[in-house]
Amino acid sequence: SCQSGVTQWIAACSGLLQTTVVQGQCRRMLYGIFQRHKTVRFQLPNACSGLTQAHGATAQKNRSFYNTNKHLTAKDSLQPTEEKVGAFTRIIEAMGFTGPLKYSRWKIKVAALRMYTCCVEKTDYEEFFNRCHMPDTLNSWFLVAQLHVWMCLVRMKQEGRAGKYMCRYIVHCMWEDVEQRGKLMGITSAALKEDLRSMVENFYAALFGYDEGILSDDHVLAAALWRNLFNRNCEDPRHLELLVEYVRKQVQHLDALSGEELLLTGEVSWRPLVESDARSLLKPLSPVYNDEGL
């Protein structure tokens, strides 16, 4: 049955072995396979899960391929599909421009500014400094602010191209605010420029560390917080435990918010650093209406 120059597809165990055999090699190959697996009850029709293609043979239909009952985990869960864009949009975005978005760019910029304002004004920095024993400096303020900005970036990146455009403007608003605060504190231009350069490097390094931590277990997230938020200076593990719990519950809280409303309003709220009622983490409170529907 073997002919010269005929491509044979032989499935062995978990994959397909492609080889071009000449006359007389097919029998020797099968004999070698039987010798290697002579201790196993090897039946060719049952063990092979692929197709055997030979010259003059008809391919069988409805062949069952390799199947597994692997359960999906959190890391293997189905990701949201990317927003479909046209060829023209891909070309102009490759050139550095922004294509047409779902909402007006002006509305998205206003929402981004409001979201960054929520990161700054709705966060109790004094409580962070007291409970985590952090010095009350501009750098400590920036480390806490960038943690909340990162959580907003994680949430908005789930909203497609409009969310990614909003992320860029949130970061732009953050650097504008840091520069203005530095000038108000009386920092010289040369020192402020050097501090901004160091902050930019630390910011993007922190993004990679936090992203790895949120996708991994609490040990990796605690290590990222220890490196970036505490500047490798945290002797009390209870502080790290408090911040790990804070980040987890904030990300869960932001995921429950509507993406449409975030793109249009940018209004976010933050849970307290220390929860007075632990049961409130299980389910967000539903609004209560009166008889008039208000």
Coordinates of C-alpha atoms in Angstrom, one line a residue:
S1 CA 0.0 0.0 0.0
C2 CA 3.0 2.3 0.4
Q3 CA 4.0 4.2 -2.7
S4 CA 6.9 6.5 -3.4
G5 CA 6.5 10.2 -2.7
V6 CA 3.1 9.7 -0.8
T7 CA 2.6 11.9 2.3
Q8 CA 1.5 9.8 5.3
W9 CA -0.2 11.4 8.3
I10 CA 0.1 9.2 11.3
A11 CA -1.3 10.3 14.6
A12 CA 0.6 9.0 17.6
C13 CA -0.9 9.7 21.1
S14 CA -1.3 13.5 21.2
G15 CA -0.3 15.0 17.9
L16 CA 0.2 14.4 14.2
L17 CA 3.5 13.2 12.8
Q18 CA 4.0 14.3 9.2
T19 CA 6.5 12.5 7.1
T20 CA 7.1 11.7 3.5
V21 CA 7.9 8.0 3.1
V22 CA 9.3 6.1 0.3
Q23 CA 8.5 2.6 -0.7
G24 CA 9.1 0.2 2.1
Q25 CA 9.5 2.7 5.0
C26 CA 5.9 2.6 6.2
R27 CA 6.2 -0.9 7.5
R28 CA 9.4 -0.2 9.3
M29 CA 8.0 2.9 11.0
L30 CA 4.9 1.1 12.3
Y31 CA 7.1 -1.8 13.5
G32 CA 9.2 0.7 15.5
I33 CA 6.2 2.3 17.1
F34 CA 4.9 -1.1 18.2
Q35 CA 8.3 -2.0 19.6
R36 CA 8.5 1.3 21.7
H37 CA 5.0 0.8 23.1
K38 CA 4.9 -3.0 23.3
T39 CA 4.1 -2.8 27.0
V40 CA 1.0 -0.8 26.3
R41 CA -2.2 -2.1 24.7
F42 CA -1.9 0.0 21.6
Q43 CA -4.7 -0.2 19.1
L44 CA -4.2 2.0 16.1
P45 CA -7.9 2.7 15.3
N46 CA -8.6 3.9 18.8
A47 CA -5.3 5.6 19.7
C48 CA -5.1 7.7 16.6
S49 CA -7.3 10.8 16.8
G50 CA -6.4 12.3 13.5
L51 CA -6.8 11.4 9.8
T52 CA -4.7 8.8 7.9
Q53 CA -4.3 10.2 4.4
A54 CA -2.9 7.7 1.8
H55 CA -2.8 7.6 -1.9
G56 CA -6.1 6.1 -3.2
A57 CA -7.8 6.2 0.2
T58 CA -10.9 8.2 1.0
A59 CA -10.8 10.6 3.9
Q60 CA -13.3 9.6 6.6
K61 CA -15.9 12.2 7.6
N62 CA -17.0 13.1 11.1
R63 CA -13.7 12.1 12.6
S64 CA -13.6 13.0 16.3
F65 CA -10.4 15.0 17.1
Y66 CA -8.5 15.4 20.4
N67 CA -10.9 16.6 23.1
T68 CA -10.4 17.5 26.7
N69 CA -12.5 18.3 29.7
K70 CA -10.3 21.0 30.9
H71 CA -12.2 23.5 33.1
L72 CA -11.7 27.2 32.4
T73 CA -10.0 29.2 35.2
A74 CA -10.0 32.9 35.8
K75 CA -6.9 33.3 33.7
D76 CA -8.4 31.2 30.9
S77 CA -11.8 32.8 30.8
L78 CA -13.1 34.2 27.6
Q79 CA -11.9 37.7 26.9
P80 CA -14.1 40.4 25.4
T81 CA -13.8 40.6 21.7
E82 CA -12.0 43.5 20.2
E83 CA -14.0 46.3 18.6
K84 CA -14.2 45.9 14.9
V85 CA -12.7 48.8 12.9
G86 CA -12.3 49.5 9.3
A87 CA -9.1 49.5 7.3
F88 CA -9.0 53.3 7.1
T89 CA -9.3 53.6 10.9
R90 CA -6.5 51.1 11.4
I91 CA -4.3 53.1 9.0
I92 CA -4.8 56.5 10.6
E93 CA -4.3 55.0 14.1
A94 CA -1.1 53.3 13.0
M95 CA 0.1 56.8 11.9
G96 CA -0.5 58.1 15.5
F97 CA -4.0 59.7 15.0
T98 CA -7.2 58.7 16.7
G99 CA -10.0 57.3 14.5
P100 CA -13.7 57.9 15.0
L101 CA -14.9 56.8 18.5
K102 CA -18.2 55.7 19.9
Y103 CA -18.7 59.0 21.7
S104 CA -17.5 62.6 21.1
R105 CA -13.8 63.1 22.0
W106 CA -14.7 66.2 23.9
K107 CA -17.2 64.3 26.1
I108 CA -14.6 61.6 26.7
K109 CA -11.9 64.2 27.7
V110 CA -14.3 65.8 30.2
A111 CA -15.2 62.4 31.6
A112 CA -11.5 61.6 31.9
L113 CA -10.8 64.8 33.8
R114 CA -13.7 64.1 36.1
M115 CA -12.5 60.6 36.8
Y116 CA -9.0 61.9 37.6
T117 CA -10.6 64.5 39.9
C118 CA -12.4 61.6 41.7
C119 CA -9.0 59.9 42.2
V120 CA -7.6 63.0 43.8
E121 CA -10.5 64.5 45.8
K122 CA -12.4 61.4 46.9
T123 CA -9.4 59.7 48.4
D124 CA -8.6 60.1 52.1
Y125 CA -4.8 60.6 51.8
E126 CA -4.5 61.4 55.5
E127 CA -5.9 58.0 56.4
F128 CA -3.4 56.3 54.1
F129 CA -0.5 58.2 55.6
N130 CA -1.5 57.5 59.2
R131 CA -2.4 53.8 58.8
C132 CA 0.5 52.9 56.5
H133 CA 3.1 55.2 58.3
M134 CA 3.9 57.1 55.1
P135 CA 5.5 60.6 55.2
D136 CA 3.3 63.5 54.2
T137 CA 5.2 64.5 51.1
L138 CA 4.5 65.1 47.4
N139 CA 6.0 61.8 46.5
S140 CA 3.7 59.9 49.0
W141 CA 0.7 61.7 47.6
F142 CA 1.7 60.8 44.1
L143 CA 2.2 57.1 45.0
V144 CA -1.3 56.9 46.5
A145 CA -2.8 58.8 43.5
Q146 CA -1.1 56.6 40.9
L147 CA -2.5 53.5 42.6
H148 CA -6.1 54.9 42.1
V149 CA -5.3 56.1 38.6
W150 CA -4.0 52.6 37.8
M151 CA -7.3 51.0 39.0
C152 CA -9.2 53.4 36.8
L153 CA -7.0 52.5 33.8
V154 CA -7.7 48.8 34.4
R155 CA -11.4 49.4 34.4
M156 CA -11.5 51.7 31.3
K157 CA -9.3 49.5 29.1
Q158 CA -12.2 47.1 29.1
E159 CA -14.3 49.6 27.2
G160 CA -12.7 49.2 23.8
R161 CA -11.0 52.0 21.8
A162 CA -13.0 54.8 23.5
G163 CA -11.8 53.5 26.9
K164 CA -8.2 53.4 25.8
Y165 CA -8.5 56.9 24.5
M166 CA -9.9 58.0 27.9
C167 CA -6.9 56.3 29.6
R168 CA -4.4 58.4 27.7
Y169 CA -6.1 61.6 28.8
I170 CA -6.4 60.5 32.4
V171 CA -2.6 60.0 32.5
H172 CA -2.2 63.4 30.7
C173 CA -4.3 65.1 33.5
M174 CA -2.3 63.4 36.2
W175 CA 1.0 64.8 34.9
E176 CA -0.5 68.3 34.5
D177 CA -1.7 68.1 38.1
V178 CA 1.7 66.9 39.4
E179 CA 3.5 69.7 37.7
Q180 CA 1.1 72.4 39.0
R181 CA 1.3 71.0 42.6
G182 CA 5.1 71.0 42.4
K183 CA 5.1 74.7 41.3
L184 CA 2.7 75.6 44.1
M185 CA 5.0 74.0 46.6
G186 CA 7.9 76.2 45.5
I187 CA 10.0 73.5 43.9
T188 CA 12.5 74.9 41.4
S189 CA 12.1 74.2 37.7
A190 CA 15.3 72.1 37.5
A191 CA 14.4 70.0 40.6
L192 CA 10.8 69.6 39.4
K193 CA 12.0 68.5 36.0
E194 CA 14.2 65.9 37.6
D195 CA 11.5 64.7 39.9
L196 CA 9.0 64.4 37.1
R197 CA 11.5 62.3 35.1
S198 CA 11.9 59.9 38.1
M199 CA 8.1 59.8 38.6
V200 CA 7.5 58.9 35.0
E201 CA 9.9 56.0 35.2
N202 CA 8.4 54.8 38.5
F203 CA 4.9 55.2 37.2
Y204 CA 5.2 52.9 34.2
A205 CA 7.2 50.4 36.3
A206 CA 4.4 50.4 38.8
L207 CA 1.8 49.8 36.1
F208 CA 3.6 46.6 35.0
G209 CA 3.9 45.5 38.7
Y210 CA 0.3 46.1 39.5
D211 CA -0.9 44.4 36.4
E212 CA 1.0 41.3 37.2
G213 CA -0.2 41.4 40.8
I214 CA -3.9 41.8 40.0
L215 CA -3.7 38.8 37.6
S216 CA -1.8 36.7 40.1
D217 CA -2.3 35.8 43.7
D218 CA -2.0 38.0 46.8
H219 CA 1.7 37.3 47.2
V220 CA 2.6 38.9 43.9
L221 CA 0.3 41.9 44.5
A222 CA 1.7 42.4 48.0
A223 CA 5.2 42.4 46.5
A224 CA 4.2 45.0 43.9
L225 CA 2.7 47.2 46.6
W226 CA 5.8 46.8 48.7
R227 CA 8.1 47.9 45.8
N228 CA 6.0 50.7 44.5
L229 CA 3.7 52.2 47.2
F230 CA 6.0 51.6 50.2
N231 CA 9.3 52.1 48.3
R232 CA 10.6 48.8 49.8
N233 CA 10.2 50.3 53.3
C234 CA 7.4 48.4 55.1
E235 CA 8.2 46.4 58.2
D236 CA 4.6 45.6 59.3
P237 CA 3.0 42.9 57.1
R238 CA -0.4 44.1 58.3
H239 CA 0.0 47.2 56.2
L240 CA 0.5 45.1 53.1
E241 CA -2.5 42.9 54.0
L242 CA -4.6 46.0 54.4
L243 CA -3.6 47.4 51.0
V244 CA -4.0 44.0 49.2
E245 CA -7.6 43.8 50.5
Y246 CA -8.2 47.4 49.5
V247 CA -7.0 46.9 45.9
R248 CA -9.0 43.7 45.5
K249 CA -12.3 45.2 46.7
Q250 CA -11.8 48.5 44.7
V251 CA -11.2 46.6 41.4
Q252 CA -14.3 44.5 42.1
H253 CA -16.3 47.6 42.9
L254 CA -15.2 49.4 39.7
D255 CA -16.1 46.3 37.6
A256 CA -19.6 46.5 38.9
L257 CA -20.0 50.0 37.4
S258 CA -21.6 50.6 34.0
G259 CA -19.0 51.2 31.3
E260 CA -21.4 53.5 29.4
E261 CA -21.8 55.8 32.4
L262 CA -18.1 55.9 33.0
L263 CA -17.4 56.9 29.4
L264 CA -20.0 59.7 29.6
T265 CA -19.7 60.9 33.2
G266 CA -16.4 59.6 34.6
E267 CA -17.9 59.5 38.1
V268 CA -16.3 56.9 40.3
S269 CA -16.6 56.3 44.0
W270 CA -14.1 54.6 46.3
R271 CA -14.7 52.2 49.2
P272 CA -13.1 53.2 52.5
L273 CA -9.7 51.9 53.4
V274 CA -11.1 50.1 56.5
E275 CA -14.6 48.7 56.1
S276 CA -17.0 49.3 59.0
D277 CA -19.4 46.7 57.7
A278 CA -17.6 43.7 56.0
R279 CA -20.9 42.3 54.7
S280 CA -21.2 45.4 52.4
L281 CA -18.4 43.8 50.2
L282 CA -20.6 41.0 49.2
K283 CA -23.2 42.9 47.2
P284 CA -23.5 46.6 46.3
L285 CA -26.4 48.3 47.9
S286 CA -29.4 48.7 45.6
P287 CA -31.2 52.1 45.4
V288 CA -34.3 52.6 47.5
Y289 CA -37.2 54.4 45.9
N290 CA -40.3 56.0 47.5
D291 CA -43.9 55.7 46.3
E292 CA -43.3 58.4 43.7
G293 CA -40.4 56.6 42.1
L294 CA -37.8 59.0 43.4

